[in-house]
Amino acid sequence: MKDVNNEEKKQSKFGRFLYAIFVNNLPYKIAAIVCGAVIWLLMAGM
Amino acid sequence: MQQFFENIANSFSTVEGIVFSVIDIIVTMLLVYAVLIFLKKNNATRLMKYLVVVIVLSIVIGSDIVPMPVATHICSNILVILLIIGLIVFAPEIKRVMWKLASPKTAENSYTTKYDCSDEELREAIDEIVRATQYMSKKDVGALIVIAPDNVPEQNLESGTRINANLSCSLIECVFNPKAPLHDGAVYIRGNKILAAGCFLPLTQQTDLDKELGTRHRAAIGITEQSNYLAIIVSEETGIVSVARNGELARYYDSQMLKDVLEQIYGLKAVGKPKKHLLKRK
């Protein structure tokens, strides 16, 4: 169990932004891109 | 099939078409991402794989790309059926998301409710809660107290025993006495009144919580996930005082920290920057 009194690692706002876009939930983002593209292609072609 | 590819090519035939098609693709991807993250947060990761396969197959068969009239007819309705099933299965989670969207962002606005008592009586009530909590912490008496800034729905109170008594340290200690019949369950407090005791709370469905946390903590997290209540927990095993708010648990509260958070929820204190002592999930 983590000690709740530990300080959080300091990260710049830009660093956190980049992390949120490119690292956080990356597999789900890739899945969303692939599935979104497939769904769009299927719906657009109908 | 040729018509299928022609339709796609037509979407990109003009500059305007290209722009709107790109925006359409991005919006579709964002919607799919929102659904995947919703399923991930609600521990339905396994469901994702089957859901994506079913949706893609439904769209393929539901269009007239392949000549299967009966399957086409069924699949054209499957998405509506899946949506209805999703709404039923994930009703509590959707309710929580809606509540979070509707809640004001600042804690100041969350707790501007009026109680049938003066500020002085509220401060006395806070002192009583803090004293009771500290006593139970020292004696390793388990407790679960829910502080409700708004009116509590009847169905929440009906699961327990109505008390409707003025709040006092002694009464709280009596309720949570291990030999008392109402010690199991939660106490609902609003203003300077104890509304009910022995109430059952919904458990959180989170699976990544610390294994040290028992049912009492899970119930506190569960009720605060669905409402703007504050839950105070005293651990029976360790005597540690924890506070749950908005589905997050913070542990190791001392009397001053507890007093501060109670003054905030009762609207007696300006909200400052929250202290970073939240229990992080593994």
Short mmCIF file of C-alpha atoms in Angstrom, two decimals:
data_model
loop_
_atom_site.label_atom_id
_atom_site.label_comp_id
_atom_site.label_asym_id
_atom_site.label_seq_id
_atom_site.Cartn_x
_atom_site.Cartn_y
_atom_site.Cartn_z
CA MET A 1 0.00 0.00 0.00
CA LYS A 2 1.41 3.38 -0.96
CA ASP A 3 2.11 5.95 1.71
CA VAL A 4 -0.42 8.67 1.13
CA ASN A 5 1.96 11.35 2.34
CA ASN A 6 4.40 10.88 -0.53
CA GLU A 7 4.68 13.83 -2.86
CA GLU A 8 3.40 13.30 -6.39
CA LYS A 9 6.03 13.32 -9.11
CA LYS A 10 6.21 16.83 -10.52
CA GLN A 11 5.39 16.98 -14.25
CA SER A 12 4.99 20.02 -16.48
CA LYS A 13 1.57 20.77 -17.96
CA PHE A 14 2.88 20.14 -21.47
CA GLY A 15 4.39 16.84 -20.34
CA ARG A 16 1.08 15.80 -18.82
CA PHE A 17 -0.71 16.83 -22.02
CA LEU A 18 1.63 14.74 -24.18
CA TYR A 19 1.27 11.83 -21.79
CA ALA A 20 -2.52 12.07 -21.91
CA ILE A 21 -2.55 12.12 -25.72
CA PHE A 22 0.14 9.57 -26.60
CA VAL A 23 0.60 7.26 -23.63
CA ASN A 24 -2.51 7.12 -21.48
CA ASN A 25 -4.91 4.36 -22.62
CA LEU A 26 -2.88 3.90 -25.82
CA PRO A 27 -4.27 0.42 -26.70
CA TYR A 28 -7.81 1.79 -26.42
CA LYS A 29 -6.93 4.76 -28.61
CA ILE A 30 -5.50 2.46 -31.28
CA ALA A 31 -8.61 0.25 -31.03
CA ALA A 32 -10.85 3.32 -31.32
CA ILE A 33 -8.98 4.53 -34.43
CA VAL A 34 -9.20 1.13 -36.12
CA CYS A 35 -12.83 0.42 -35.14
CA GLY A 36 -13.89 3.98 -35.91
CA ALA A 37 -12.36 3.81 -39.36
CA VAL A 38 -13.94 0.43 -40.09
CA ILE A 39 -17.37 1.55 -38.86
CA TRP A 40 -17.14 4.79 -40.86
CA LEU A 41 -16.12 2.97 -44.04
CA LEU A 42 -18.96 0.47 -43.67
CA MET A 43 -21.55 3.15 -42.93
CA ALA A 44 -20.30 5.51 -45.68
CA GLY A 45 -20.36 2.74 -48.24
CA MET A 46 -23.97 1.80 -47.56
CA MET B 1 -20.05 -4.15 -53.98
CA GLN B 2 -19.09 -1.68 -56.70
CA GLN B 3 -21.71 0.72 -55.38
CA PHE B 4 -20.09 0.38 -51.94
CA PHE B 5 -16.71 1.63 -53.20
CA GLU B 6 -18.33 4.30 -55.34
CA ASN B 7 -20.14 5.69 -52.30
CA ILE B 8 -16.88 5.93 -50.39
CA ALA B 9 -15.12 7.58 -53.35
CA ASN B 10 -17.96 10.12 -53.66
CA SER B 11 -17.38 11.18 -50.04
CA PHE B 12 -13.89 12.33 -51.05
CA SER B 13 -14.72 13.74 -54.48
CA THR B 14 -14.89 17.43 -53.47
CA VAL B 15 -12.84 19.54 -51.06
CA GLU B 16 -15.94 20.13 -48.96
CA GLY B 17 -16.63 16.40 -48.99
CA ILE B 18 -13.08 15.62 -47.87
CA VAL B 19 -13.28 18.11 -44.97
CA PHE B 20 -16.62 16.84 -43.71
CA SER B 21 -15.62 13.21 -44.19
CA VAL B 22 -12.45 13.74 -42.13
CA ILE B 23 -14.48 15.46 -39.38
CA ASP B 24 -17.00 12.60 -39.57
CA ILE B 25 -14.23 10.00 -39.19
CA ILE B 26 -12.69 11.86 -36.22
CA VAL B 27 -16.07 12.19 -34.49
CA THR B 28 -16.78 8.47 -35.06
CA MET B 29 -13.39 7.54 -33.59
CA LEU B 30 -14.01 9.78 -30.55
CA LEU B 31 -17.41 8.18 -29.98
CA VAL B 32 -15.92 4.68 -30.22
CA TYR B 33 -13.13 5.75 -27.81
CA ALA B 34 -15.69 7.12 -25.32
CA VAL B 35 -17.58 3.80 -25.39
CA LEU B 36 -14.38 1.77 -24.94
CA ILE B 37 -13.23 3.92 -22.00
CA PHE B 38 -16.71 3.68 -20.41
CA LEU B 39 -16.54 -0.12 -20.68
CA LYS B 40 -13.00 -0.14 -19.31
CA LYS B 41 -13.93 2.02 -16.30
CA ASN B 42 -16.87 -0.24 -15.53
CA ASN B 43 -14.90 -3.49 -15.71
CA ALA B 44 -16.50 -4.64 -18.95
CA THR B 45 -13.24 -5.11 -20.86
CA ARG B 46 -14.17 -8.62 -22.00
CA LEU B 47 -17.45 -7.29 -23.35
CA MET B 48 -15.57 -4.90 -25.65
CA LYS B 49 -14.24 -7.61 -27.94
CA TYR B 50 -17.64 -9.19 -28.47
CA LEU B 51 -19.34 -5.82 -28.81
CA VAL B 52 -16.99 -4.63 -31.55
CA VAL B 53 -17.36 -7.90 -33.48
CA VAL B 54 -21.17 -7.84 -33.17
CA ILE B 55 -21.40 -4.19 -34.24
CA VAL B 56 -19.13 -4.66 -37.28
CA LEU B 57 -20.95 -7.83 -38.34
CA SER B 58 -24.31 -6.12 -37.85
CA ILE B 59 -23.28 -3.23 -40.05
CA VAL B 60 -21.87 -5.54 -42.74
CA ILE B 61 -24.85 -7.86 -42.78
CA GLY B 62 -27.37 -5.06 -42.13
CA SER B 63 -26.28 -3.27 -45.28
CA ASP B 64 -26.93 -5.00 -48.55
CA ILE B 65 -23.31 -5.84 -49.27
CA VAL B 66 -24.02 -9.54 -48.89
CA PRO B 67 -27.42 -10.91 -50.11
CA MET B 68 -28.83 -12.40 -46.85
CA PRO B 69 -32.35 -10.95 -46.46
CA VAL B 70 -33.30 -12.61 -43.14
CA ALA B 71 -29.97 -11.94 -41.43
CA THR B 72 -30.08 -8.41 -42.85
CA HIS B 73 -33.50 -7.84 -41.29
CA ILE B 74 -32.34 -9.15 -37.90
CA CYS B 75 -29.03 -7.27 -37.92
CA SER B 76 -30.63 -3.99 -38.90
CA ASN B 77 -32.41 -4.07 -35.48
CA ILE B 78 -29.54 -5.51 -33.44
CA LEU B 79 -27.90 -2.16 -32.76
CA VAL B 80 -31.11 -0.81 -31.22
CA ILE B 81 -31.45 -3.95 -29.09
CA LEU B 82 -27.80 -3.66 -27.95
CA LEU B 83 -28.38 -0.02 -27.01
CA ILE B 84 -31.39 -0.92 -24.87
CA ILE B 85 -29.48 -3.78 -23.20
CA GLY B 86 -26.58 -1.43 -22.54
CA LEU B 87 -28.87 1.14 -20.93
CA ILE B 88 -30.37 -1.50 -18.64
CA VAL B 89 -27.10 -3.19 -17.66
CA PHE B 90 -25.12 0.01 -17.16
CA ALA B 91 -27.94 2.08 -15.65
CA PRO B 92 -26.09 2.87 -12.35
CA GLU B 93 -22.90 3.80 -14.20
CA ILE B 94 -24.79 6.04 -16.63
CA LYS B 95 -26.56 7.64 -13.67
CA ARG B 96 -23.18 8.37 -12.08
CA VAL B 97 -21.82 9.95 -15.28
CA MET B 98 -24.94 12.11 -15.63
CA TRP B 99 -24.68 13.22 -12.01
CA LYS B 100 -21.01 14.13 -12.45
CA LEU B 101 -21.80 16.14 -15.59
CA ALA B 102 -24.66 17.93 -13.84
CA SER B 103 -22.74 18.70 -10.63
CA PRO B 104 -21.22 22.15 -10.30
CA LYS B 105 -17.45 22.10 -10.61
CA THR B 106 -16.55 23.93 -7.40
CA ALA B 107 -17.15 22.36 -4.05
CA GLU B 108 -18.41 25.74 -2.82
CA ASN B 109 -21.46 25.48 -5.03
CA SER B 110 -22.02 21.83 -4.17
CA TYR B 111 -22.76 22.46 -0.55
CA THR B 112 -24.90 25.61 -0.41
CA THR B 113 -27.87 23.95 1.22
CA LYS B 114 -29.91 25.27 4.10
CA TYR B 115 -30.38 23.34 7.27
CA ASP B 116 -32.99 23.86 9.94
CA CYS B 117 -30.39 25.11 12.39
CA SER B 118 -27.94 27.94 12.90
CA ASP B 119 -24.29 27.96 11.91
CA GLU B 120 -23.41 27.65 15.59
CA GLU B 121 -25.46 24.46 15.87
CA LEU B 122 -23.78 23.12 12.74
CA ARG B 123 -20.36 23.79 14.28
CA GLU B 124 -21.44 21.96 17.43
CA ALA B 125 -22.63 19.06 15.29
CA ILE B 126 -19.24 18.96 13.56
CA ASP B 127 -17.47 18.87 16.92
CA GLU B 128 -19.72 16.03 18.04
CA ILE B 129 -19.00 14.02 14.88
CA VAL B 130 -15.25 14.60 15.21
CA ARG B 131 -15.25 13.62 18.91
CA ALA B 132 -17.27 10.50 18.23
CA THR B 133 -14.99 9.53 15.35
CA GLN B 134 -11.85 10.02 17.43
CA TYR B 135 -13.29 7.97 20.29
CA MET B 136 -14.29 5.12 17.99
CA SER B 137 -10.89 5.27 16.29
CA LYS B 138 -9.10 4.86 19.63
CA LYS B 139 -11.35 1.96 20.64
CA ASP B 140 -11.16 0.29 17.19
CA VAL B 141 -14.91 0.48 16.82
CA GLY B 142 -15.98 0.23 13.19
CA ALA B 143 -18.21 3.04 11.92
CA LEU B 144 -19.68 4.33 8.69
CA ILE B 145 -21.19 7.82 8.72
CA VAL B 146 -22.73 9.43 5.65
CA ILE B 147 -23.04 13.21 5.66
CA ALA B 148 -25.75 14.36 3.26
CA PRO B 149 -25.77 18.03 2.23
CA ASP B 150 -29.12 17.60 0.46
CA ASN B 151 -32.28 15.78 1.33
CA VAL B 152 -31.78 12.03 1.42
CA PRO B 153 -34.15 9.96 -0.76
CA GLU B 154 -36.65 7.88 1.23
CA GLN B 155 -35.49 4.61 -0.28
CA ASN B 156 -31.98 5.21 1.15
CA LEU B 157 -33.38 5.64 4.67
CA GLU B 158 -35.92 2.82 4.42
CA SER B 159 -33.14 0.23 4.34
CA GLY B 160 -32.31 1.16 7.94
CA THR B 161 -34.07 2.38 11.06
CA ARG B 162 -35.35 5.94 11.26
CA ILE B 163 -34.02 7.91 14.22
CA ASN B 164 -34.57 11.64 13.45
CA ALA B 165 -32.75 12.67 16.59
CA ASN B 166 -30.46 15.58 17.39
CA LEU B 167 -26.88 14.63 16.74
CA SER B 168 -24.61 13.97 19.69
CA CYS B 169 -21.32 12.20 20.27
CA SER B 170 -22.93 9.77 22.72
CA LEU B 171 -25.69 8.81 20.31
CA ILE B 172 -23.23 8.06 17.51
CA GLU B 173 -21.13 5.96 19.87
CA CYS B 174 -24.26 4.11 21.04
CA VAL B 175 -25.31 3.32 17.49
CA PHE B 176 -21.92 1.90 16.57
CA ASN B 177 -21.47 -0.05 19.80
CA PRO B 178 -20.67 -3.60 18.57
CA LYS B 179 -23.39 -4.98 20.87
CA ALA B 180 -26.03 -2.58 19.49
CA PRO B 181 -28.50 -3.90 16.88
CA LEU B 182 -27.95 -0.91 14.58
CA HIS B 183 -24.15 -1.03 14.50
CA ASP B 184 -24.11 -2.81 11.13
CA GLY B 185 -24.78 -0.43 8.29
CA ALA B 186 -24.39 3.30 7.88
CA VAL B 187 -25.70 6.32 9.74
CA TYR B 188 -27.16 9.15 7.67
CA ILE B 189 -26.59 12.63 9.05
CA ARG B 190 -27.97 15.85 7.65
CA GLY B 191 -27.25 19.13 9.37
CA ASN B 192 -27.39 18.46 13.11
CA LYS B 193 -29.78 15.50 12.84
CA ILE B 194 -29.20 11.78 12.65
CA LEU B 195 -31.78 10.67 10.12
CA ALA B 196 -31.36 6.91 10.23
CA ALA B 197 -28.99 4.13 11.25
CA GLY B 198 -28.30 0.62 10.08
CA CYS B 199 -28.78 1.66 6.45
CA PHE B 200 -27.39 -0.42 3.62
CA LEU B 201 -25.25 1.26 1.01
CA PRO B 202 -24.38 0.12 -2.52
CA LEU B 203 -20.90 -1.35 -2.88
CA THR B 204 -18.45 0.00 -5.38
CA GLN B 205 -17.67 -2.24 -8.36
CA GLN B 206 -14.04 -1.10 -8.58
CA THR B 207 -11.66 -4.07 -8.57
CA ASP B 208 -8.35 -2.23 -8.22
CA LEU B 209 -8.80 -1.11 -4.63
CA ASP B 210 -6.32 -1.95 -1.90
CA LYS B 211 -7.05 -5.43 -0.53
CA GLU B 212 -6.82 -4.02 3.01
CA LEU B 213 -10.07 -2.15 2.43
CA GLY B 214 -13.13 -4.03 3.63
CA THR B 215 -16.82 -3.90 2.89
CA ARG B 216 -17.31 -0.77 4.98
CA HIS B 217 -14.85 1.19 2.82
CA ARG B 218 -16.35 -0.25 -0.36
CA ALA B 219 -19.81 0.84 0.73
CA ALA B 220 -18.50 4.34 1.46
CA ILE B 221 -16.90 4.58 -1.98
CA GLY B 222 -20.03 3.12 -3.57
CA ILE B 223 -22.46 5.66 -2.08
CA THR B 224 -20.19 8.61 -2.87
CA GLU B 225 -19.85 7.44 -6.47
CA GLN B 226 -23.58 7.90 -6.92
CA SER B 227 -24.14 11.10 -4.98
CA ASN B 228 -22.57 14.23 -3.49
CA TYR B 229 -22.46 12.72 0.01
CA LEU B 230 -19.40 12.55 2.20
CA ALA B 231 -18.70 9.27 3.96
CA ILE B 232 -16.57 8.89 7.09
CA ILE B 233 -15.22 5.44 7.84
CA VAL B 234 -13.56 4.19 11.00
CA SER B 235 -11.78 0.90 10.45
CA GLU B 236 -12.61 -1.86 12.92
CA GLU B 237 -9.22 -3.53 12.42
CA THR B 238 -6.87 -0.55 12.53
CA GLY B 239 -8.88 2.39 13.83
CA ILE B 240 -7.82 4.46 10.81
CA VAL B 241 -10.24 7.24 9.92
CA SER B 242 -10.90 7.60 6.20
CA VAL B 243 -13.11 9.90 4.15
CA ALA B 244 -14.75 9.05 0.85
CA ARG B 245 -15.97 11.67 -1.59
CA ASN B 246 -16.87 11.44 -5.29
CA GLY B 247 -15.89 7.79 -5.38
CA GLU B 248 -12.39 8.41 -4.02
CA LEU B 249 -11.05 7.42 -0.64
CA ALA B 250 -8.58 9.38 1.46
CA ARG B 251 -7.14 7.76 4.57
CA TYR B 252 -5.35 8.78 7.78
CA TYR B 253 -7.56 11.70 8.67
CA ASP B 254 -6.85 13.36 11.98
CA SER B 255 -9.37 15.45 13.91
CA GLN B 256 -8.37 18.77 12.32
CA MET B 257 -8.54 17.42 8.77
CA LEU B 258 -11.91 15.85 9.50
CA LYS B 259 -13.20 19.11 10.97
CA ASP B 260 -12.00 21.01 7.88
CA VAL B 261 -13.74 18.71 5.43
CA LEU B 262 -16.97 18.74 7.47
CA GLU B 263 -16.93 22.54 7.56
CA GLN B 264 -16.52 22.54 3.78
CA ILE B 265 -19.41 20.19 3.19
CA TYR B 266 -21.63 22.19 5.56
CA GLY B 267 -20.70 25.37 3.74
CA LEU B 268 -19.09 26.93 6.79
CA LYS B 269 -15.66 27.21 5.26
CA ALA B 270 -14.27 28.50 1.96
CA VAL B 271 -12.90 25.73 -0.20
CA GLY B 272 -9.14 25.75 -0.53
CA LYS B 273 -6.96 23.59 -2.71
CA PRO B 274 -7.59 19.97 -1.67
CA LYS B 275 -4.68 18.32 0.09
CA LYS B 276 -3.10 15.50 -1.82
CA HIS B 277 -3.56 12.56 0.47
CA LEU B 278 -5.82 10.44 -1.65
CA LEU B 279 -5.20 6.75 -1.67
CA LYS B 280 -3.86 5.95 -5.10
CA ARG B 281 -5.12 2.87 -6.86
CA LYS B 282 -2.60 0.17 -7.65
#
